[in-house]
mmCIF file of C-alpha atoms in Angstrom:
data_model
loop_
_atom_site.group_PDB
_atom_site.id
_atom_site.type_symbol
_atom_site.label_atom_id
_atom_site.label_comp_id
_atom_site.label_asym_id
_atom_site.label_seq_id
_atom_site.Cartn_x
_atom_site.Cartn_y
_atom_site.Cartn_z
ATOM 1 C CA MET A 26 20.065 7.738 32.869
ATOM 2 C CA ARG A 27 18.869 4.243 34.092
ATOM 3 C CA LYS A 28 16.879 1.561 32.523
ATOM 4 C CA THR A 29 14.626 -1.185 33.746
ATOM 5 C CA GLY A 30 14.188 -4.476 31.931
ATOM 6 C CA ARG A 31 11.450 -7.074 31.678
ATOM 7 C CA TRP A 32 11.895 -10.743 30.657
ATOM 8 C CA LEU A 33 9.541 -12.702 28.390
ATOM 9 C CA THR A 34 8.203 -15.952 29.672
ATOM 10 C CA ALA A 35 10.732 -18.791 29.496
ATOM 11 C CA GLY A 36 8.723 -20.719 26.888
ATOM 12 C CA ALA A 37 8.210 -17.821 24.505
ATOM 13 C CA LEU A 38 10.869 -18.808 22.031
ATOM 14 C CA ALA A 39 9.883 -22.454 22.060
ATOM 15 C CA THR A 40 6.319 -21.636 21.484
ATOM 16 C CA ALA A 41 7.212 -19.413 18.536
ATOM 17 C CA PHE A 42 9.052 -22.311 16.891
ATOM 18 C CA ALA A 43 6.149 -24.557 17.582
ATOM 19 C CA VAL A 44 3.561 -22.169 15.961
ATOM 20 C CA GLY A 45 5.153 -21.502 12.578
ATOM 21 C CA PHE A 46 8.949 -21.921 12.331
ATOM 22 C CA THR A 47 9.688 -25.539 12.757
ATOM 23 C CA GLY A 48 10.870 -26.336 9.172
ATOM 24 C CA THR A 49 14.334 -26.902 7.992
ATOM 25 C CA ALA A 50 14.652 -23.245 7.155
ATOM 26 C CA TRP A 51 15.074 -22.495 10.783
ATOM 27 C CA ALA A 52 17.248 -25.528 11.623
ATOM 28 C CA GLY A 53 19.943 -23.276 13.112
ATOM 29 C CA GLY A 54 17.874 -22.906 16.334
ATOM 30 C CA VAL A 55 18.571 -20.080 18.846
ATOM 31 C CA LEU A 56 21.218 -17.591 17.992
ATOM 32 C CA PRO A 57 23.140 -17.267 21.302
ATOM 33 C CA ASN A 58 23.696 -13.905 22.936
ATOM 34 C CA GLY A 59 27.250 -12.811 22.188
ATOM 35 C CA THR A 60 28.680 -16.052 20.794
ATOM 36 C CA ALA A 61 29.386 -16.420 17.066
ATOM 37 C CA VAL A 62 28.300 -19.677 15.341
ATOM 38 C CA SER A 63 29.612 -20.923 12.030
ATOM 39 C CA SER A 64 27.902 -22.582 9.016
ATOM 40 C CA THR A 65 28.214 -22.845 5.266
ATOM 41 C CA ALA A 66 24.500 -23.297 4.347
ATOM 42 C CA ALA A 67 21.586 -21.026 4.158
ATOM 43 C CA GLN A 68 20.333 -21.220 7.654
ATOM 44 C CA GLY A 69 17.649 -19.697 9.947
ATOM 45 C CA TYR A 70 18.191 -18.599 13.548
ATOM 46 C CA ALA A 71 16.092 -16.932 16.226
ATOM 47 C CA TYR A 72 16.698 -14.686 19.179
ATOM 48 C CA THR A 73 14.412 -13.055 21.719
ATOM 49 C CA THR A 74 14.359 -9.438 23.025
ATOM 50 C CA SER A 75 13.610 -9.045 26.663
ATOM 51 C CA TYR A 76 14.996 -5.699 27.670
ATOM 52 C CA ASP A 77 14.319 -2.021 26.827
ATOM 53 C CA TYR A 78 17.406 -1.891 24.659
ATOM 54 C CA TRP A 79 18.531 -2.038 20.934
ATOM 55 C CA SER A 80 19.506 -5.490 19.898
ATOM 56 C CA VAL A 81 21.347 -6.771 16.715
ATOM 57 C CA SER A 82 21.911 -9.821 14.560
ATOM 58 C CA ALA A 83 24.719 -9.960 12.070
ATOM 59 C CA VAL A 84 26.542 -12.299 9.623
ATOM 60 C CA GLN A 85 30.183 -11.999 8.710
ATOM 61 C CA PRO A 86 31.427 -13.926 5.628
ATOM 62 C CA SER A 87 34.804 -15.679 5.185
ATOM 63 C CA SER A 88 37.345 -14.195 2.888
ATOM 64 C CA GLY A 89 35.944 -13.817 -0.660
ATOM 65 C CA ALA A 90 32.409 -14.775 0.409
ATOM 66 C CA ASN A 91 29.082 -12.836 0.322
ATOM 67 C CA ASP A 92 26.272 -13.583 2.705
ATOM 68 C CA GLY A 93 23.009 -11.526 3.064
ATOM 69 C CA LEU A 94 20.841 -11.205 6.091
ATOM 70 C CA THR A 95 17.052 -11.037 6.443
ATOM 71 C CA LEU A 96 15.090 -10.445 9.644
ATOM 72 C CA LEU A 97 11.622 -11.518 10.096
ATOM 73 C CA ASN A 98 9.211 -10.579 12.881
ATOM 74 C CA ALA A 99 7.512 -13.056 15.297
ATOM 75 C CA GLY A 100 4.750 -13.488 12.871
ATOM 76 C CA GLY A 101 7.054 -14.361 9.884
ATOM 77 C CA GLY A 102 6.727 -10.977 8.211
ATOM 78 C CA PHE A 103 9.699 -9.159 6.631
ATOM 79 C CA ALA A 104 11.061 -6.727 9.270
ATOM 80 C CA GLY A 105 14.436 -5.617 7.660
ATOM 81 C CA GLY A 106 17.476 -6.758 5.750
ATOM 82 C CA SER A 107 21.130 -6.043 4.937
ATOM 83 C CA ASP A 108 23.054 -7.047 1.833
ATOM 84 C CA VAL A 109 26.250 -4.860 1.424
ATOM 85 C CA GLY A 110 28.280 -7.142 -0.688
ATOM 86 C CA GLN A 111 31.373 -9.451 -0.794
ATOM 87 C CA ASP A 112 33.697 -9.556 2.292
ATOM 88 C CA ARG A 113 31.297 -7.265 4.320
ATOM 89 C CA THR A 114 29.425 -7.882 7.517
ATOM 90 C CA ASN A 115 25.649 -7.468 7.326
ATOM 91 C CA PHE A 116 23.575 -6.535 10.375
ATOM 92 C CA VAL A 117 20.056 -5.639 11.238
ATOM 93 C CA ALA A 118 19.303 -3.794 14.478
ATOM 94 C CA VAL A 119 15.986 -3.578 16.451
ATOM 95 C CA ASP A 120 14.989 -0.944 18.880
ATOM 96 C CA SER A 121 12.885 -2.330 21.764
ATOM 97 C CA ASN A 122 13.017 0.676 23.931
ATOM 98 C CA SER A 123 9.717 2.136 25.169
ATOM 99 C CA GLY A 124 7.442 3.156 22.339
ATOM 100 C CA THR A 125 9.133 1.159 19.557
ATOM 101 C CA GLU A 126 9.192 -2.558 18.844
ATOM 102 C CA PRO A 127 7.555 -4.762 21.384
ATOM 103 C CA PHE A 128 9.544 -7.674 23.073
ATOM 104 C CA GLY A 129 9.348 -10.908 21.150
ATOM 105 C CA THR A 130 11.189 -13.314 18.958
ATOM 106 C CA TRP A 131 13.087 -12.308 15.663
ATOM 107 C CA TYR A 132 14.083 -14.659 12.971
ATOM 108 C CA THR A 133 17.473 -14.112 11.334
ATOM 109 C CA GLN A 134 17.754 -15.821 7.887
ATOM 110 C CA ILE A 135 21.276 -16.061 6.511
ATOM 111 C CA VAL A 136 21.277 -16.041 2.645
ATOM 112 C CA PRO A 137 24.693 -17.067 1.152
ATOM 113 C CA HIS A 138 25.267 -15.621 -2.363
ATOM 114 C CA THR A 139 28.530 -17.519 -2.778
ATOM 115 C CA ALA A 140 30.055 -20.599 -1.379
ATOM 116 C CA GLY A 141 32.081 -20.340 1.748
ATOM 117 C CA SER A 142 31.614 -20.267 5.543
ATOM 118 C CA TYR A 143 30.176 -17.481 7.654
ATOM 119 C CA TRP A 144 29.767 -16.490 11.275
ATOM 120 C CA ALA A 145 26.482 -15.342 12.686
ATOM 121 C CA GLU A 146 25.752 -13.691 16.042
ATOM 122 C CA ALA A 147 23.168 -11.856 18.069
ATOM 123 C CA GLN A 148 23.456 -9.212 20.818
ATOM 124 C CA TYR A 149 20.323 -9.290 22.743
ATOM 125 C CA GLY A 150 21.044 -5.814 24.180
ATOM 126 C CA ALA A 151 21.746 -5.023 27.852
ATOM 127 C CA LYS A 152 24.693 -2.524 27.764
ATOM 128 C CA ILE A 153 24.844 1.250 28.205
ATOM 129 C CA THR A 154 27.733 3.529 26.906
ATOM 130 C CA THR A 155 28.265 6.537 29.075
ATOM 131 C CA ILE A 156 30.564 9.367 27.757
ATOM 132 C CA PRO A 157 32.488 10.874 30.575
ATOM 133 C CA THR A 158 32.462 14.547 31.344
ATOM 134 C CA PRO A 159 35.863 15.928 30.406
ATOM 135 C CA THR A 160 38.147 16.755 33.387
ATOM 136 C CA HIS A 161 41.035 18.293 31.415
ATOM 137 C CA HIS A 162 41.880 19.653 28.015
ATOM 138 C CA GLY A 163 43.171 17.133 25.335
ATOM 139 C CA THR A 164 43.856 13.441 26.311
ATOM 140 C CA THR A 165 46.858 11.722 27.685
ATOM 141 C CA GLY A 166 46.407 8.653 25.326
ATOM 142 C CA ALA A 167 44.251 5.406 25.241
ATOM 143 C CA GLY A 168 44.067 5.096 29.018
ATOM 144 C CA ASP A 169 42.633 8.569 29.614
ATOM 145 C CA PRO A 170 39.604 8.358 31.829
ATOM 146 C CA ASP A 171 37.765 11.055 29.762
ATOM 147 C CA ILE A 172 37.489 8.474 26.847
ATOM 148 C CA ALA A 173 34.780 5.837 26.636
ATOM 149 C CA PHE A 174 35.310 2.835 24.249
ATOM 150 C CA SER A 175 33.235 0.843 21.703
ATOM 151 C CA VAL A 176 35.003 -2.570 21.489
ATOM 152 C CA LEU A 177 34.581 -5.487 19.206
ATOM 153 C CA PRO A 178 36.658 -8.543 20.322
ATOM 154 C CA GLY A 179 38.291 -10.478 17.479
ATOM 155 C CA ASN A 180 36.002 -13.426 18.298
ATOM 156 C CA GLN A 181 32.699 -11.559 17.873
ATOM 157 C CA VAL A 182 30.910 -10.378 14.712
ATOM 158 C CA VAL A 183 29.028 -7.452 16.246
ATOM 159 C CA THR A 184 28.560 -5.441 19.518
ATOM 160 C CA VAL A 185 25.737 -3.042 20.394
ATOM 161 C CA SER A 186 25.218 -0.613 23.301
ATOM 162 C CA ASP A 187 22.633 2.021 24.098
ATOM 163 C CA LEU A 188 23.726 5.674 24.379
ATOM 164 C CA TYR A 189 21.299 8.534 25.344
ATOM 165 C CA LEU A 190 21.645 11.615 23.420
ATOM 166 C CA THR A 191 19.464 14.792 22.963
ATOM 167 C CA ALA A 192 18.731 16.084 19.539
ATOM 168 C CA GLY A 193 21.900 18.153 18.224
ATOM 169 C CA GLU A 194 24.251 16.552 20.702
ATOM 170 C CA SER A 195 27.473 15.380 19.319
ATOM 171 C CA PHE A 196 30.490 13.162 20.258
ATOM 172 C CA TRP A 197 33.871 12.381 18.869
ATOM 173 C CA ALA A 198 35.066 8.942 17.648
ATOM 174 C CA SER A 199 38.922 8.508 17.545
ATOM 175 C CA THR A 200 39.515 7.672 13.848
ATOM 176 C CA SER A 201 38.678 9.428 10.528
ATOM 177 C CA THR A 202 37.293 6.192 9.300
ATOM 178 C CA ALA A 203 35.098 5.325 12.297
ATOM 179 C CA ALA A 204 31.701 5.749 10.420
ATOM 180 C CA GLN A 205 32.679 2.697 8.323
ATOM 181 C CA GLU A 206 32.534 0.437 11.367
ATOM 182 C CA LEU A 207 30.712 2.293 14.139
ATOM 183 C CA TYR A 208 27.156 3.173 13.437
ATOM 184 C CA LEU A 209 24.917 5.519 15.359
ATOM 185 C CA LEU A 210 21.354 4.360 14.970
ATOM 186 C CA GLU A 211 18.242 6.302 16.165
ATOM 187 C CA ALA A 212 14.554 5.754 15.921
ATOM 188 C CA THR A 213 12.172 8.529 15.005
ATOM 189 C CA PRO A 214 9.178 8.623 17.336
ATOM 190 C CA GLY A 215 6.009 7.473 15.564
ATOM 191 C CA LEU A 216 7.963 6.303 12.437
ATOM 192 C CA SER A 217 8.087 2.509 12.595
ATOM 193 C CA SER A 218 10.304 2.170 9.622
ATOM 194 C CA THR A 219 13.220 3.429 11.814
ATOM 195 C CA TYR A 220 12.702 0.929 14.534
ATOM 196 C CA VAL A 221 14.484 -1.852 12.488
ATOM 197 C CA GLN A 222 17.526 -0.796 10.486
ATOM 198 C CA GLY A 223 20.127 -2.770 8.401
ATOM 199 C CA ARG A 224 23.672 -1.621 7.778
ATOM 200 C CA SER A 225 22.984 0.463 4.574
ATOM 201 C CA ALA A 226 19.994 2.177 6.202
ATOM 202 C CA ALA A 227 22.004 2.987 9.264
ATOM 203 C CA ALA A 228 24.912 4.316 7.248
ATOM 204 C CA ALA A 229 22.584 6.590 5.136
ATOM 205 C CA ALA A 230 20.745 7.979 8.193
ATOM 206 C CA GLN A 231 23.608 8.729 10.516
ATOM 207 C CA SER A 232 25.034 12.296 10.620
ATOM 208 C CA THR A 233 28.761 12.175 10.665
ATOM 209 C CA LYS A 234 31.784 14.257 9.388
ATOM 210 C CA VAL A 235 35.478 13.980 9.644
ATOM 211 C CA VAL A 236 37.164 16.793 11.502
ATOM 212 C CA ASP A 237 40.878 16.928 12.919
ATOM 213 C CA ASN A 238 41.562 13.321 12.182
ATOM 214 C CA CYS A 239 38.397 12.139 14.181
ATOM 215 C CA THR A 240 34.825 11.537 13.220
ATOM 216 C CA LEU A 241 32.049 13.698 14.746
ATOM 217 C CA TYR A 242 28.625 12.054 15.237
ATOM 218 C CA THR A 243 25.489 14.226 15.768
ATOM 219 C CA ALA A 244 22.110 13.009 16.996
ATOM 220 C CA LYS A 245 19.017 14.183 15.240
ATOM 221 C CA GLN A 246 16.523 12.771 17.758
ATOM 222 C CA THR A 247 16.394 12.670 21.607
ATOM 223 C CA GLY A 248 16.399 9.251 23.244
ATOM 224 C CA TRP A 249 18.214 6.017 23.407
ATOM 225 C CA HIS A 250 20.389 5.381 20.275
ATOM 226 C CA ALA A 251 22.355 2.450 19.493
ATOM 227 C CA LEU A 252 26.074 2.139 18.860
ATOM 228 C CA VAL A 253 26.624 -0.847 16.634
ATOM 229 C CA LEU A 254 30.247 -1.851 15.919
ATOM 230 C CA VAL A 255 31.240 -4.303 13.141
ATOM 231 C CA GLY A 256 34.320 -5.284 11.311
ATOM 232 C CA ASP A 257 34.805 -6.608 7.747
ATOM 233 C CA THR A 258 37.811 -8.939 8.530
ATOM 234 C CA PRO A 259 37.007 -12.618 9.295
ATOM 235 C CA LEU A 260 37.033 -13.565 12.937
ATOM 236 C CA THR A 261 40.488 -14.373 14.517
ATOM 237 C CA GLY A 262 39.077 -16.513 17.271
ATOM 238 C CA SER A 263 41.025 -14.355 19.859
ATOM 239 C CA SER A 264 39.134 -12.081 22.181
ATOM 240 C CA GLN A 265 42.386 -10.035 22.499
ATOM 241 C CA ALA A 266 42.347 -8.915 18.836
ATOM 242 C CA GLY A 267 39.514 -6.843 17.276
ATOM 243 C CA ILE A 268 38.575 -3.133 17.097
ATOM 244 C CA ALA A 269 38.501 -0.524 19.762
ATOM 245 C CA ILE A 270 37.242 3.026 19.026
ATOM 246 C CA GLY A 271 37.496 5.843 21.544
ATOM 247 C CA ILE A 272 34.588 8.022 22.204
ATOM 248 C CA HIS A 273 34.867 11.480 23.690
ATOM 249 C CA GLN A 274 32.484 14.306 24.602
ATOM 250 C CA TYR A 275 32.305 17.240 22.018
ATOM 251 C CA ASP A 276 32.944 20.815 23.106
ATOM 252 C CA PRO A 277 30.855 23.136 20.833
ATOM 253 C CA SER A 278 33.149 26.008 21.822
ATOM 254 C CA GLN A 279 35.936 24.217 19.977
ATOM 255 C CA PRO A 280 34.241 22.816 16.867
ATOM 256 C CA THR A 281 37.382 22.052 14.908
ATOM 257 C CA TYR A 282 39.455 20.536 17.749
ATOM 258 C CA CYS A 283 39.222 16.831 18.472
ATOM 259 C CA PRO A 284 40.760 15.908 21.795
ATOM 260 C CA MET A 285 41.706 12.493 20.345
ATOM 261 C CA ALA A 286 43.334 13.736 17.124
ATOM 262 C CA ASP A 287 46.518 11.785 17.957
ATOM 263 C CA PHE A 288 44.909 8.716 19.440
ATOM 264 C CA PRO A 289 46.108 6.339 20.611
ATOM 265 C CA GLY A 290 48.880 8.753 21.485
ATOM 266 C CA ALA A 291 48.399 11.878 23.661
ATOM 267 C CA THR A 292 46.707 14.886 22.125
ATOM 268 C CA PRO A 293 47.595 18.263 23.680
#
């Protein structure tokens, strides 16, 4: 399924700052797309949504630290938050697909609860994950073409991609602990409280279960979902390190068989 995108005017972000967010609380400026920035102080950042996708902003604390995240909308009103505790990454994702949140500027406020540095990052959204139709039984290993991947490089805080699912549709993730890192977010049509979700809300709302050494995810709604991947280990600075979770189509005729049960090895 294909998407089309629309850009906001080039001056939209600058205008938003000029209207009401020029104080020191927003001294962090624009939170760049796909690049982590570091600080030690309470700081405000902004990013702008421009496409019909989910977007996300996140903060990852240094070892032993605890940093919360609050997201405000373009008018300065509270939109969502995440505060999951020490040594854990907080994120808030926004659905800007048709019929949900309008395009605009979002203000990410980092709230340190302890001393220490943190990394903040935004992903504006422009990626789609497509799960291949299986061509054979089982998998031959991590390089099998029947497997898609959700990947978080070691120099990034968060990644997000859109995945189209119908209500009741399921897919496999390649580890039994995937639901602690990979979150399936979905918006309920007409229910605005689901258009912006923090990490705790996303965890509570997603439908997962562990079967055959894998995690099975199931959609409750039909539409564009978000796959948000985070880790709770401080950044390595290397794009070669990080997390890679395999994703495979679910076969309802074999509900207790995961074709990635022995991942990254072959599964017969």
